[in-house]
């Protein structure tokens, strides 16, 4: 019987300690892996949490899934980067009050030796064409993330087929794809934030081979889930978070973030002039 | 090779310095898996006992069923549970998705068949005379059951350990229904998955060593429970 008492005791401790973790209000934010993995949200959210006495639960997934979670009402707010998916999301009535938050850009990276000659490309589409022609190994996110959507957009303009033994669809996040590109000496499209974070910590040594095409512009937007469609979401707190992220103070945090560690900011704020 | 030596030093450092975040993650892992295992035992032990000692139509297919469920892929459990507790699902109004309780439910589903199946073999292995003797000495049904179960206690505790082992190492289901939220639903296995995607292999390995250490300590605890009754 002693054993039974002991087990009951363990059980009670376990259950009681759980009920404690449920105290306090929680706001759910689905977002892309880039904002979470870069560490930006760890800098941006704590002041907000303190100011409004709310805990923000960050669910880091690809943009496609982040929007899907918002569509289902499983989160209150979403921070993503795929403009035409966002516009559709709002058009179909799932989200309201989208605001521009920040941007960075995509870069095409690859092996130093650059067998496909991407360095000589004039446009991003041209670079992709060269890779396809030379059948240089290319790693695709393949996960319907913002980066993957952008990649597909570029492939469409090249008229080349993104398939074949040289084209590898990883179905993984940016970090994993960068590691795969490094291990396989392959080309890939990366968001500059995650790329800089990996380069800065010496996890990869692949140089940027192409950048600067306007098509590689990568804007991030924050959208509240439509309370008319999902009445249970915390709309007021969601709007407060939009307010914070696009406020002078919030934008200043974004502007400063990463400067000390990577030598340049990972994201450029756009919601207010001169934060 | 640097990874491994780095990881060992890293793990030792994390444990010795009681890194608050790692400590919280470890504690949550233990809490979620222990809660799931306790519930799974409360359900699984009686079911296993009834199937193991009973004599009824459909017993063999039922045993096969539980043996099959032991191999239920964790991601499939996660997916099914997700579709039930998402806001669009039938249990959506409970708001369970992305909470520790969602992970507990998933792990409960994973652990129960193991505990049932192993209890079936444990109680089947008990000499039928134990039951008859208990009955002849005037024990009621519950007392008889307790007698038989206490006779099978070693195998019983092994079953619980096996169930716990399955869920504390599980990642697919916890990632899907827990959401890997920092400080709330991030457990050792999902943290390992995350740190690996960030390219932090040494840190991932360090967390892996901590997971191993936790599993080892829990086993020692159960072993201590077993021998204490000798």
Tab-separated table of C-alpha atoms in Angstrom:
chain	number	residue	atom	x	y	z
A	1	UNK	CA	0.000	0.000	0.000
A	2	UNK	CA	2.959	2.274	0.659
A	3	UNK	CA	3.800	2.142	-3.007
A	4	UNK	CA	0.276	3.157	-3.917
A	5	UNK	CA	0.461	6.148	-1.577
A	6	UNK	CA	3.738	7.159	-3.151
A	7	UNK	CA	2.303	6.929	-6.657
A	8	UNK	CA	-0.726	8.949	-5.635
A	9	UNK	CA	1.580	11.559	-4.196
A	10	UNK	CA	3.582	11.794	-7.432
A	11	UNK	CA	0.343	12.029	-9.350
A	12	UNK	CA	-0.976	14.893	-7.218
A	13	UNK	CA	2.277	16.841	-7.439
A	14	UNK	CA	2.245	16.452	-11.196
A	15	UNK	CA	-1.354	17.569	-11.611
A	16	UNK	CA	-1.134	20.486	-9.191
A	17	UNK	CA	2.021	21.822	-10.768
A	18	UNK	CA	0.219	21.798	-14.096
A	19	UNK	CA	-2.743	23.820	-12.999
A	20	UNK	CA	-0.266	26.483	-11.908
A	21	UNK	CA	1.141	26.837	-15.400
A	22	UNK	CA	-2.278	27.824	-16.663
A	23	UNK	CA	-2.431	31.089	-14.773
A	24	UNK	CA	-2.298	34.349	-16.712
A	25	UNK	CA	-3.453	35.443	-20.121
A	26	UNK	CA	-1.855	34.051	-23.234
A	27	UNK	CA	-1.741	35.438	-26.721
A	28	UNK	CA	-0.865	33.076	-29.550
A	29	UNK	CA	1.335	34.222	-32.395
A	30	UNK	CA	2.141	32.005	-35.361
A	31	UNK	CA	5.188	33.128	-37.256
A	32	UNK	CA	7.912	32.063	-39.629
A	33	UNK	CA	10.989	30.275	-38.400
A	34	UNK	CA	13.182	33.232	-39.456
A	35	UNK	CA	11.817	35.673	-36.875
A	36	UNK	CA	12.061	33.124	-34.071
A	37	UNK	CA	15.347	31.405	-35.035
A	38	UNK	CA	17.143	34.727	-35.482
A	39	UNK	CA	16.236	35.635	-31.919
A	40	UNK	CA	14.364	38.826	-32.901
A	41	UNK	CA	11.201	37.897	-31.019
A	42	UNK	CA	13.152	37.287	-27.811
A	43	UNK	CA	14.155	40.932	-27.980
A	44	UNK	CA	10.873	42.332	-29.248
A	45	UNK	CA	8.254	40.546	-27.127
A	46	UNK	CA	9.327	40.776	-23.449
A	47	UNK	CA	8.719	44.566	-23.140
A	48	UNK	CA	5.254	44.074	-24.643
A	49	UNK	CA	4.485	41.180	-22.304
A	50	UNK	CA	5.408	43.307	-19.351
A	51	UNK	CA	3.487	46.362	-20.534
A	52	UNK	CA	0.240	44.495	-21.171
A	53	UNK	CA	0.645	41.715	-18.615
A	54	UNK	CA	0.175	38.993	-21.207
A	55	UNK	CA	2.303	36.030	-22.236
A	56	UNK	CA	2.901	35.642	-25.974
A	57	UNK	CA	3.099	32.019	-27.119
A	58	UNK	CA	5.197	31.897	-30.266
A	59	UNK	CA	4.509	29.024	-32.645
A	60	UNK	CA	7.332	29.025	-35.203
A	61	UNK	CA	6.379	27.306	-38.475
A	62	UNK	CA	6.615	28.124	-42.188
A	63	UNK	CA	4.526	31.010	-43.555
A	64	UNK	CA	2.057	28.615	-45.216
A	65	UNK	CA	1.375	26.779	-41.985
A	66	UNK	CA	1.407	29.990	-39.930
A	67	UNK	CA	-1.422	31.365	-42.079
A	68	UNK	CA	-3.249	28.041	-41.930
A	69	UNK	CA	-3.170	28.129	-38.108
A	70	UNK	CA	-4.590	31.664	-38.222
A	71	UNK	CA	-7.234	30.595	-40.735
A	72	UNK	CA	-8.368	27.835	-38.351
A	73	UNK	CA	-8.469	30.244	-35.422
A	74	UNK	CA	-5.764	28.319	-33.560
A	75	UNK	CA	-3.773	31.536	-33.052
A	76	UNK	CA	-4.761	35.158	-32.393
A	77	UNK	CA	-2.263	36.853	-34.653
A	78	UNK	CA	0.323	36.022	-37.294
A	79	UNK	CA	3.632	37.519	-38.476
A	80	UNK	CA	4.625	36.260	-41.920
A	81	UNK	CA	6.367	37.082	-45.206
A	82	UNK	CA	4.570	36.143	-48.421
A	83	UNK	CA	2.691	39.161	-49.662
A	84	UNK	CA	0.285	37.546	-52.102
A	85	UNK	CA	-0.623	34.757	-49.659
A	86	UNK	CA	-1.261	37.474	-47.054
A	87	UNK	CA	-3.462	39.439	-49.444
A	88	UNK	CA	-5.494	36.333	-50.235
A	89	UNK	CA	-5.769	35.595	-46.513
A	90	UNK	CA	-7.281	39.038	-45.929
A	91	UNK	CA	-9.451	38.960	-49.056
A	92	UNK	CA	-11.026	35.709	-47.897
A	93	UNK	CA	-11.888	37.310	-44.574
A	94	UNK	CA	-9.551	35.377	-42.284
A	95	UNK	CA	-7.469	38.340	-41.181
A	96	UNK	CA	-7.841	42.059	-40.564
A	97	UNK	CA	-5.656	45.113	-40.068
A	98	UNK	CA	-2.467	44.025	-41.780
A	99	UNK	CA	0.506	46.297	-41.138
A	100	UNK	CA	3.948	46.354	-42.747
A	101	UNK	CA	6.529	45.672	-40.066
A	102	UNK	CA	9.971	45.299	-41.602
A	103	UNK	CA	11.853	43.842	-44.517
A	104	UNK	CA	15.078	42.239	-45.453
A	105	UNK	CA	15.966	40.491	-48.670
A	106	UNK	CA	16.688	37.103	-50.123
A	107	UNK	CA	20.109	36.134	-51.385
A	108	UNK	CA	21.280	33.317	-53.626
A	109	UNK	CA	24.165	31.497	-52.004
A	110	UNK	CA	26.273	28.614	-53.198
A	111	UNK	CA	29.758	27.089	-53.326
A	112	UNK	CA	32.754	29.407	-53.643
A	113	UNK	CA	33.735	27.716	-56.940
A	114	UNK	CA	30.321	28.643	-58.414
A	115	UNK	CA	30.197	25.973	-61.184
A	116	UNK	CA	27.003	27.412	-62.707
A	117	UNK	CA	28.363	30.954	-62.953
A	118	UNK	CA	25.674	32.589	-60.820
A	119	UNK	CA	28.014	35.499	-60.019
A	120	UNK	CA	27.674	36.654	-63.643
A	121	UNK	CA	23.865	36.651	-63.578
A	122	UNK	CA	21.962	39.894	-64.255
A	123	UNK	CA	18.718	38.982	-62.493
A	124	UNK	CA	17.570	36.400	-59.973
A	125	UNK	CA	15.700	34.573	-62.751
A	126	UNK	CA	18.890	34.571	-64.830
A	127	UNK	CA	20.796	33.072	-61.878
A	128	UNK	CA	18.224	30.293	-61.494
A	129	UNK	CA	18.386	29.624	-65.248
A	130	UNK	CA	22.148	29.199	-65.079
A	131	UNK	CA	21.818	26.743	-62.198
A	132	UNK	CA	19.201	24.711	-64.103
A	133	UNK	CA	21.280	24.680	-67.306
A	134	UNK	CA	24.448	23.491	-65.538
A	135	UNK	CA	22.389	21.188	-63.315
A	136	UNK	CA	24.088	22.608	-60.243
A	137	UNK	CA	22.748	21.049	-57.046
A	138	UNK	CA	19.972	23.272	-55.682
A	139	UNK	CA	18.245	22.762	-52.339
A	140	UNK	CA	14.659	23.935	-52.144
A	141	UNK	CA	12.778	24.496	-48.897
A	142	UNK	CA	9.823	22.631	-50.377
A	143	UNK	CA	7.666	23.463	-47.337
A	144	UNK	CA	5.358	26.221	-48.603
A	145	UNK	CA	7.208	28.750	-46.461
A	146	UNK	CA	7.635	32.383	-47.495
A	147	UNK	CA	11.073	31.599	-48.896
A	148	UNK	CA	9.734	28.613	-50.818
A	149	UNK	CA	6.869	30.655	-52.249
A	150	UNK	CA	9.383	33.298	-53.409
A	151	UNK	CA	11.570	30.605	-54.961
A	152	UNK	CA	8.589	29.189	-56.891
A	153	UNK	CA	7.737	32.696	-58.091
A	154	UNK	CA	11.230	33.082	-59.538
A	155	UNK	CA	11.255	29.644	-61.164
A	156	UNK	CA	7.993	30.493	-62.905
A	157	UNK	CA	9.580	33.493	-64.621
A	158	UNK	CA	12.572	31.458	-65.893
A	159	UNK	CA	10.514	29.044	-67.957
A	160	UNK	CA	12.810	26.275	-66.657
A	161	UNK	CA	11.538	23.178	-64.874
A	162	UNK	CA	12.562	23.009	-61.236
A	163	UNK	CA	12.932	19.256	-61.195
A	164	UNK	CA	15.513	16.611	-61.865
A	165	UNK	CA	18.219	14.876	-59.920
A	166	UNK	CA	19.999	18.215	-59.284
A	167	UNK	CA	16.920	19.775	-57.630
A	168	UNK	CA	16.401	18.599	-54.044
A	169	UNK	CA	13.228	19.425	-52.141
A	170	UNK	CA	14.098	19.243	-48.452
A	171	UNK	CA	10.715	19.955	-46.891
A	172	UNK	CA	12.605	21.606	-44.013
A	173	UNK	CA	13.126	24.994	-42.389
A	174	UNK	CA	15.724	27.576	-43.467
A	175	UNK	CA	18.333	26.498	-40.939
A	176	UNK	CA	18.255	22.859	-41.998
A	177	UNK	CA	18.361	23.822	-45.673
A	178	UNK	CA	21.416	26.055	-45.083
A	179	UNK	CA	23.158	23.161	-43.353
A	180	UNK	CA	22.247	20.840	-46.229
A	181	UNK	CA	23.550	23.332	-48.803
A	182	UNK	CA	26.788	23.621	-46.836
A	183	UNK	CA	27.223	19.845	-46.535
A	184	UNK	CA	26.395	19.214	-50.205
A	185	UNK	CA	28.150	22.314	-51.632
A	186	UNK	CA	24.850	23.305	-53.216
A	187	UNK	CA	22.989	26.460	-54.230
A	188	UNK	CA	19.962	27.736	-52.358
A	189	UNK	CA	17.768	30.780	-51.836
A	190	UNK	CA	18.029	32.100	-48.274
A	191	UNK	CA	16.596	34.985	-46.308
A	192	UNK	CA	19.431	37.301	-45.341
A	193	UNK	CA	18.615	37.207	-41.623
A	194	UNK	CA	19.000	33.473	-41.148
A	195	UNK	CA	21.947	33.414	-43.554
A	196	UNK	CA	23.831	36.092	-41.578
A	197	UNK	CA	23.064	34.320	-38.314
A	198	UNK	CA	24.549	31.074	-39.664
A	199	UNK	CA	27.536	32.805	-41.269
A	200	UNK	CA	28.228	34.798	-38.104
A	201	UNK	CA	28.367	31.654	-35.994
A	202	UNK	CA	30.565	29.928	-38.604
A	203	UNK	CA	28.048	27.175	-39.255
A	204	UNK	CA	28.388	27.609	-43.016
A	205	UNK	CA	31.002	29.127	-45.323
A	206	UNK	CA	28.944	29.622	-48.506
A	207	UNK	CA	29.274	33.121	-50.008
A	208	UNK	CA	26.456	35.260	-51.398
A	209	UNK	CA	26.647	34.823	-55.179
A	210	UNK	CA	23.729	37.005	-56.168
A	211	UNK	CA	21.751	39.787	-54.494
A	212	UNK	CA	20.009	43.080	-55.151
A	213	UNK	CA	17.297	42.160	-57.655
A	214	UNK	CA	14.061	43.941	-56.592
A	215	UNK	CA	12.272	40.602	-56.901
A	216	UNK	CA	14.285	39.431	-53.874
A	217	UNK	CA	12.704	42.050	-51.595
A	218	UNK	CA	11.270	40.282	-48.521
A	219	UNK	CA	8.658	42.259	-46.570
A	220	UNK	CA	7.107	41.031	-43.316
A	221	UNK	CA	3.522	41.781	-42.322
A	222	UNK	CA	1.599	41.334	-39.087
A	223	UNK	CA	-2.113	40.444	-39.282
A	224	UNK	CA	-4.776	40.000	-36.607
A	225	UNK	CA	-7.160	37.060	-36.994
A	226	UNK	CA	-10.644	38.283	-37.900
A	227	UNK	CA	-12.746	38.286	-34.695
A	228	UNK	CA	-15.926	38.136	-36.780
A	229	UNK	CA	-14.885	34.697	-37.933
A	230	UNK	CA	-13.302	33.460	-34.705
A	231	UNK	CA	-14.963	35.187	-31.736
A	232	UNK	CA	-12.837	33.314	-29.172
A	233	UNK	CA	-9.557	34.978	-30.190
A	234	UNK	CA	-8.143	37.780	-28.075
A	235	UNK	CA	-8.624	40.535	-30.621
A	236	UNK	CA	-7.876	43.447	-28.297
A	237	UNK	CA	-4.510	42.001	-27.225
A	238	UNK	CA	-3.733	41.067	-30.808
A	239	UNK	CA	-4.278	44.695	-31.841
A	240	UNK	CA	-2.135	45.793	-28.911
A	241	UNK	CA	0.677	43.599	-30.229
A	242	UNK	CA	0.298	45.092	-33.720
A	243	UNK	CA	0.460	48.483	-32.040
A	244	UNK	CA	3.626	47.584	-30.156
A	245	UNK	CA	5.459	46.033	-33.115
A	246	UNK	CA	4.725	49.068	-35.293
A	247	UNK	CA	5.345	51.652	-32.567
A	248	UNK	CA	8.456	53.815	-32.399
A	249	UNK	CA	9.853	51.739	-29.517
A	250	UNK	CA	9.110	48.392	-31.160
A	251	UNK	CA	10.589	49.506	-34.469
A	252	UNK	CA	13.704	50.750	-32.681
A	253	UNK	CA	14.269	47.278	-31.219
A	254	UNK	CA	13.995	45.808	-34.733
A	255	UNK	CA	16.403	48.442	-36.084
A	256	UNK	CA	19.052	47.664	-33.475
A	257	UNK	CA	18.623	43.909	-33.430
A	258	UNK	CA	21.631	41.931	-34.631
A	259	UNK	CA	23.936	44.922	-35.158
A	260	UNK	CA	26.256	43.911	-32.343
A	261	UNK	CA	26.455	40.233	-33.247
A	262	UNK	CA	26.364	40.236	-37.044
A	263	UNK	CA	27.732	43.654	-37.917
A	264	UNK	CA	24.499	44.683	-39.637
A	265	UNK	CA	20.800	44.629	-38.722
A	266	UNK	CA	18.938	41.473	-39.770
A	267	UNK	CA	15.715	43.367	-40.490
A	268	UNK	CA	14.921	46.935	-41.525
A	269	UNK	CA	11.820	48.453	-39.877
A	270	UNK	CA	9.318	50.266	-42.099
A	271	UNK	CA	6.287	51.127	-39.969
A	272	UNK	CA	7.497	54.543	-38.785
A	273	UNK	CA	10.102	56.914	-40.221
A	274	UNK	CA	13.410	57.060	-38.290
A	275	UNK	CA	12.579	54.870	-35.297
B	1	UNK	CA	34.366	14.962	-33.617
B	2	UNK	CA	34.430	18.328	-31.891
B	3	UNK	CA	30.666	18.081	-31.645
B	4	UNK	CA	30.787	15.208	-29.217
B	5	UNK	CA	33.413	16.611	-26.861
B	6	UNK	CA	31.771	20.049	-27.027
B	7	UNK	CA	28.427	18.459	-26.284
B	8	UNK	CA	29.636	16.550	-23.258
B	9	UNK	CA	31.217	19.676	-21.755
B	10	UNK	CA	28.139	21.680	-22.682
B	11	UNK	CA	25.781	19.165	-21.064
B	12	UNK	CA	27.849	19.046	-17.886
B	13	UNK	CA	27.925	22.823	-17.767
B	14	UNK	CA	24.158	23.090	-18.326
B	15	UNK	CA	23.476	20.579	-15.573
B	16	UNK	CA	25.983	21.996	-13.099
B	17	UNK	CA	24.982	25.615	-13.652
B	18	UNK	CA	21.296	24.606	-13.516
B	19	UNK	CA	20.583	26.709	-16.586
B	20	UNK	CA	17.084	27.986	-15.896
B	21	UNK	CA	15.697	27.405	-19.338
B	22	UNK	CA	17.132	23.911	-19.692
B	23	UNK	CA	15.989	23.073	-16.188
B	24	UNK	CA	12.449	24.225	-17.034
B	25	UNK	CA	12.435	22.236	-20.275
B	26	UNK	CA	13.627	19.103	-18.465
B	27	UNK	CA	11.066	19.527	-15.712
B	28	UNK	CA	8.255	19.991	-18.234
B	29	UNK	CA	9.373	16.869	-20.132
B	30	UNK	CA	9.190	14.919	-16.897
B	31	UNK	CA	5.850	16.388	-15.878
B	32	UNK	CA	4.149	15.797	-19.207
B	33	UNK	CA	5.463	12.258	-19.592
B	34	UNK	CA	4.842	11.344	-15.951
B	35	UNK	CA	1.265	12.636	-16.057
B	36	UNK	CA	0.597	10.754	-19.288
B	37	UNK	CA	2.141	7.585	-17.874
B	38	UNK	CA	0.128	7.821	-14.638
B	39	UNK	CA	-3.142	8.179	-16.546
B	40	UNK	CA	-2.118	5.455	-19.002
B	41	UNK	CA	-1.358	3.125	-16.071
B	42	UNK	CA	-4.681	3.879	-14.372
B	43	UNK	CA	-6.448	2.877	-17.580
B	44	UNK	CA	-4.023	0.322	-18.976
B	45	UNK	CA	-3.391	-1.861	-15.938
B	46	UNK	CA	-7.069	-2.778	-15.322
B	47	UNK	CA	-7.686	-3.369	-19.041
B	48	UNK	CA	-4.563	-5.499	-19.308
B	49	UNK	CA	-5.607	-7.441	-16.231
B	50	UNK	CA	-9.123	-8.107	-17.515
B	51	UNK	CA	-7.896	-9.241	-20.922
B	52	UNK	CA	-5.012	-11.239	-19.463
B	53	UNK	CA	-6.986	-13.191	-16.892
B	54	UNK	CA	-10.433	-13.189	-18.466
B	55	UNK	CA	-11.851	-15.767	-20.788
B	56	UNK	CA	-14.189	-14.275	-23.364
B	57	UNK	CA	-15.025	-14.206	-27.047
B	58	UNK	CA	-12.741	-12.001	-29.134
B	59	UNK	CA	-9.828	-12.152	-26.720
B	60	UNK	CA	-7.205	-13.077	-29.326
B	61	UNK	CA	-8.107	-10.317	-31.823
B	62	UNK	CA	-8.122	-7.848	-28.938
B	63	UNK	CA	-4.599	-8.862	-27.939
B	64	UNK	CA	-3.476	-8.529	-31.551
B	65	UNK	CA	-5.078	-5.096	-31.677
B	66	UNK	CA	-3.168	-3.837	-28.643
B	67	UNK	CA	0.072	-5.353	-29.940
B	68	UNK	CA	-0.453	-3.456	-33.186
B	69	UNK	CA	-1.294	-0.212	-31.398
B	70	UNK	CA	2.060	-0.442	-29.604
B	71	UNK	CA	3.645	0.483	-32.930
B	72	UNK	CA	1.282	3.391	-33.671
B	73	UNK	CA	3.430	6.081	-35.339
B	74	UNK	CA	3.707	9.135	-33.102
B	75	UNK	CA	3.119	11.580	-35.960
B	76	UNK	CA	-0.130	9.833	-36.866
B	77	UNK	CA	-1.310	10.113	-33.258
B	78	UNK	CA	-0.296	13.779	-33.368
B	79	UNK	CA	-2.157	14.354	-36.610
B	80	UNK	CA	-5.351	12.650	-35.408
B	81	UNK	CA	-5.268	14.488	-32.097
B	82	UNK	CA	-4.567	17.763	-33.907
B	83	UNK	CA	-7.632	17.352	-36.103
B	84	UNK	CA	-9.756	16.772	-33.005
B	85	UNK	CA	-8.533	19.666	-30.848
B	86	UNK	CA	-7.953	22.328	-33.515
B	87	UNK	CA	-10.557	25.106	-33.398
B	88	UNK	CA	-12.039	23.559	-36.537
B	89	UNK	CA	-12.256	20.141	-34.874
B	90	UNK	CA	-15.013	18.642	-32.701
B	91	UNK	CA	-13.171	19.452	-29.437
B	92	UNK	CA	-11.906	22.853	-30.612
B	93	UNK	CA	-13.920	24.836	-28.095
B	94	UNK	CA	-11.818	23.395	-25.263
B	95	UNK	CA	-8.800	25.387	-26.464
B	96	UNK	CA	-6.427	22.476	-25.857
B	97	UNK	CA	-4.179	22.906	-28.890
B	98	UNK	CA	-0.687	24.187	-28.068
B	99	UNK	CA	-0.962	23.510	-24.333
B	100	UNK	CA	0.942	20.982	-22.191
B	101	UNK	CA	-2.338	19.089	-21.762
B	102	UNK	CA	-2.496	18.429	-25.497
B	103	UNK	CA	0.893	16.748	-25.234
B	104	UNK	CA	-0.295	14.768	-22.205
B	105	UNK	CA	-3.281	13.459	-24.170
B	106	UNK	CA	-1.095	12.499	-27.132
B	107	UNK	CA	1.393	10.710	-24.912
B	108	UNK	CA	-1.431	9.004	-23.038
B	109	UNK	CA	-2.669	7.571	-26.337
B	110	UNK	CA	0.850	6.378	-27.112
B	111	UNK	CA	1.589	4.846	-23.707
B	112	UNK	CA	-1.711	3.085	-22.996
B	113	UNK	CA	-1.439	0.277	-25.606
B	114	UNK	CA	2.079	-0.541	-24.388
B	115	UNK	CA	0.963	-0.781	-20.790
B	116	UNK	CA	-2.097	-2.828	-21.749
B	117	UNK	CA	-0.189	-5.227	-23.998
B	118	UNK	CA	2.645	-5.791	-21.514
B	119	UNK	CA	0.141	-6.248	-18.684
B	120	UNK	CA	-1.715	-8.854	-20.677
B	121	UNK	CA	1.426	-10.963	-20.888
B	122	UNK	CA	2.319	-10.170	-17.272
B	123	UNK	CA	-1.004	-11.356	-15.842
B	124	UNK	CA	-1.196	-14.283	-18.244
B	125	UNK	CA	2.081	-15.533	-16.843
B	126	UNK	CA	0.711	-15.741	-13.299
B	127	UNK	CA	-0.088	-19.220	-12.042
B	128	UNK	CA	-3.924	-19.588	-12.196
B	129	UNK	CA	-3.797	-21.189	-8.737
B	130	UNK	CA	-3.006	-17.763	-7.245
B	131	UNK	CA	-6.433	-16.575	-8.275
B	132	UNK	CA	-8.174	-19.734	-7.174
B	133	UNK	CA	-6.430	-19.671	-3.790
B	134	UNK	CA	-7.412	-16.056	-3.218
B	135	UNK	CA	-11.007	-16.823	-4.154
B	136	UNK	CA	-11.127	-19.892	-1.917
B	137	UNK	CA	-9.869	-17.812	1.011
B	138	UNK	CA	-12.890	-15.577	0.609
B	139	UNK	CA	-11.406	-12.665	-1.316
B	140	UNK	CA	-13.828	-10.582	-3.347
B	141	UNK	CA	-13.180	-9.696	-6.996
B	142	UNK	CA	-11.143	-6.578	-6.241
B	143	UNK	CA	-9.042	-8.302	-3.582
B	144	UNK	CA	-8.411	-11.180	-5.974
B	145	UNK	CA	-7.322	-8.741	-8.665
B	146	UNK	CA	-4.935	-7.002	-6.259
B	147	UNK	CA	-3.466	-10.358	-5.237
B	148	UNK	CA	-2.847	-11.364	-8.837
B	149	UNK	CA	-1.465	-7.945	-9.756
B	150	UNK	CA	0.886	-7.837	-6.790
B	151	UNK	CA	2.131	-11.276	-7.822
B	152	UNK	CA	2.922	-9.772	-11.237
B	153	UNK	CA	4.328	-6.515	-9.870
B	154	UNK	CA	7.766	-6.773	-11.448
B	155	UNK	CA	6.387	-7.233	-14.928
B	156	UNK	CA	3.819	-4.556	-14.114
B	157	UNK	CA	6.414	-1.952	-13.215
B	158	UNK	CA	8.397	-2.926	-16.313
B	159	UNK	CA	5.288	-2.227	-18.364
B	160	UNK	CA	4.944	1.224	-16.810
B	161	UNK	CA	8.644	1.926	-17.433
B	162	UNK	CA	8.242	0.858	-21.068
B	163	UNK	CA	5.276	3.198	-21.438
B	164	UNK	CA	7.210	6.051	-19.872
B	165	UNK	CA	10.203	5.286	-22.078
B	166	UNK	CA	8.070	5.513	-25.184
B	167	UNK	CA	6.608	8.919	-24.331
B	168	UNK	CA	9.593	10.750	-22.867
B	169	UNK	CA	11.555	10.075	-26.062
B	170	UNK	CA	8.666	10.904	-28.380
B	171	UNK	CA	8.926	14.007	-30.572
B	172	UNK	CA	6.450	13.883	-33.486
B	173	UNK	CA	3.229	14.168	-31.531
B	174	UNK	CA	4.510	16.680	-28.975
B	175	UNK	CA	5.796	18.951	-31.748
B	176	UNK	CA	2.500	18.846	-33.616
B	177	UNK	CA	0.031	19.428	-30.796
B	178	UNK	CA	2.347	21.279	-28.393
B	179	UNK	CA	3.722	23.766	-30.917
B	180	UNK	CA	7.160	23.911	-29.255
B	181	UNK	CA	6.378	27.184	-27.450
B	182	UNK	CA	9.336	28.500	-25.479
B	183	UNK	CA	8.762	28.323	-21.743
B	184	UNK	CA	5.364	26.679	-22.150
B	185	UNK	CA	5.298	23.563	-24.322
B	186	UNK	CA	8.966	23.163	-25.215
B	187	UNK	CA	10.199	19.796	-23.962
B	188	UNK	CA	13.569	18.083	-24.346
B	189	UNK	CA	12.783	16.270	-27.584
B	190	UNK	CA	11.194	19.252	-29.345
B	191	UNK	CA	14.022	21.488	-28.113
B	192	UNK	CA	16.511	19.047	-29.641
B	193	UNK	CA	14.612	19.156	-32.937
B	194	UNK	CA	14.588	22.967	-32.868
B	195	UNK	CA	18.252	23.442	-31.936
B	196	UNK	CA	19.226	21.033	-34.724
B	197	UNK	CA	17.383	23.145	-37.303
B	198	UNK	CA	19.262	26.172	-35.969
B	199	UNK	CA	22.517	24.336	-36.609
B	200	UNK	CA	23.289	24.150	-32.868
B	201	UNK	CA	24.394	20.522	-33.002
B	202	UNK	CA	26.521	20.564	-29.873
B	203	UNK	CA	23.713	22.111	-27.839
B	204	UNK	CA	21.260	19.557	-29.268
B	205	UNK	CA	23.571	16.742	-28.283
B	206	UNK	CA	23.910	18.243	-24.810
B	207	UNK	CA	20.119	18.190	-24.454
B	208	UNK	CA	20.217	14.606	-25.737
B	209	UNK	CA	22.601	13.646	-22.952
B	210	UNK	CA	20.292	15.278	-20.416
B	211	UNK	CA	17.360	13.294	-21.834
B	212	UNK	CA	19.370	10.102	-21.483
B	213	UNK	CA	20.301	11.009	-17.918
B	214	UNK	CA	16.650	11.673	-17.050
B	215	UNK	CA	15.543	8.327	-18.499
B	216	UNK	CA	18.335	6.632	-16.581
B	217	UNK	CA	17.411	8.270	-13.259
B	218	UNK	CA	13.734	7.404	-13.680
B	219	UNK	CA	14.674	3.784	-14.288
B	220	UNK	CA	16.824	3.762	-11.177
B	221	UNK	CA	13.876	5.150	-9.214
B	222	UNK	CA	11.552	2.431	-10.462
B	223	UNK	CA	14.172	-0.210	-9.816
B	224	UNK	CA	14.427	1.086	-6.268
B	225	UNK	CA	10.622	0.736	-5.962
B	226	UNK	CA	10.892	-2.855	-7.154
B	227	UNK	CA	13.616	-3.999	-4.782
B	228	UNK	CA	12.267	-2.111	-1.790
B	229	UNK	CA	9.457	-4.632	-1.487
B	230	UNK	CA	11.823	-7.597	-1.424
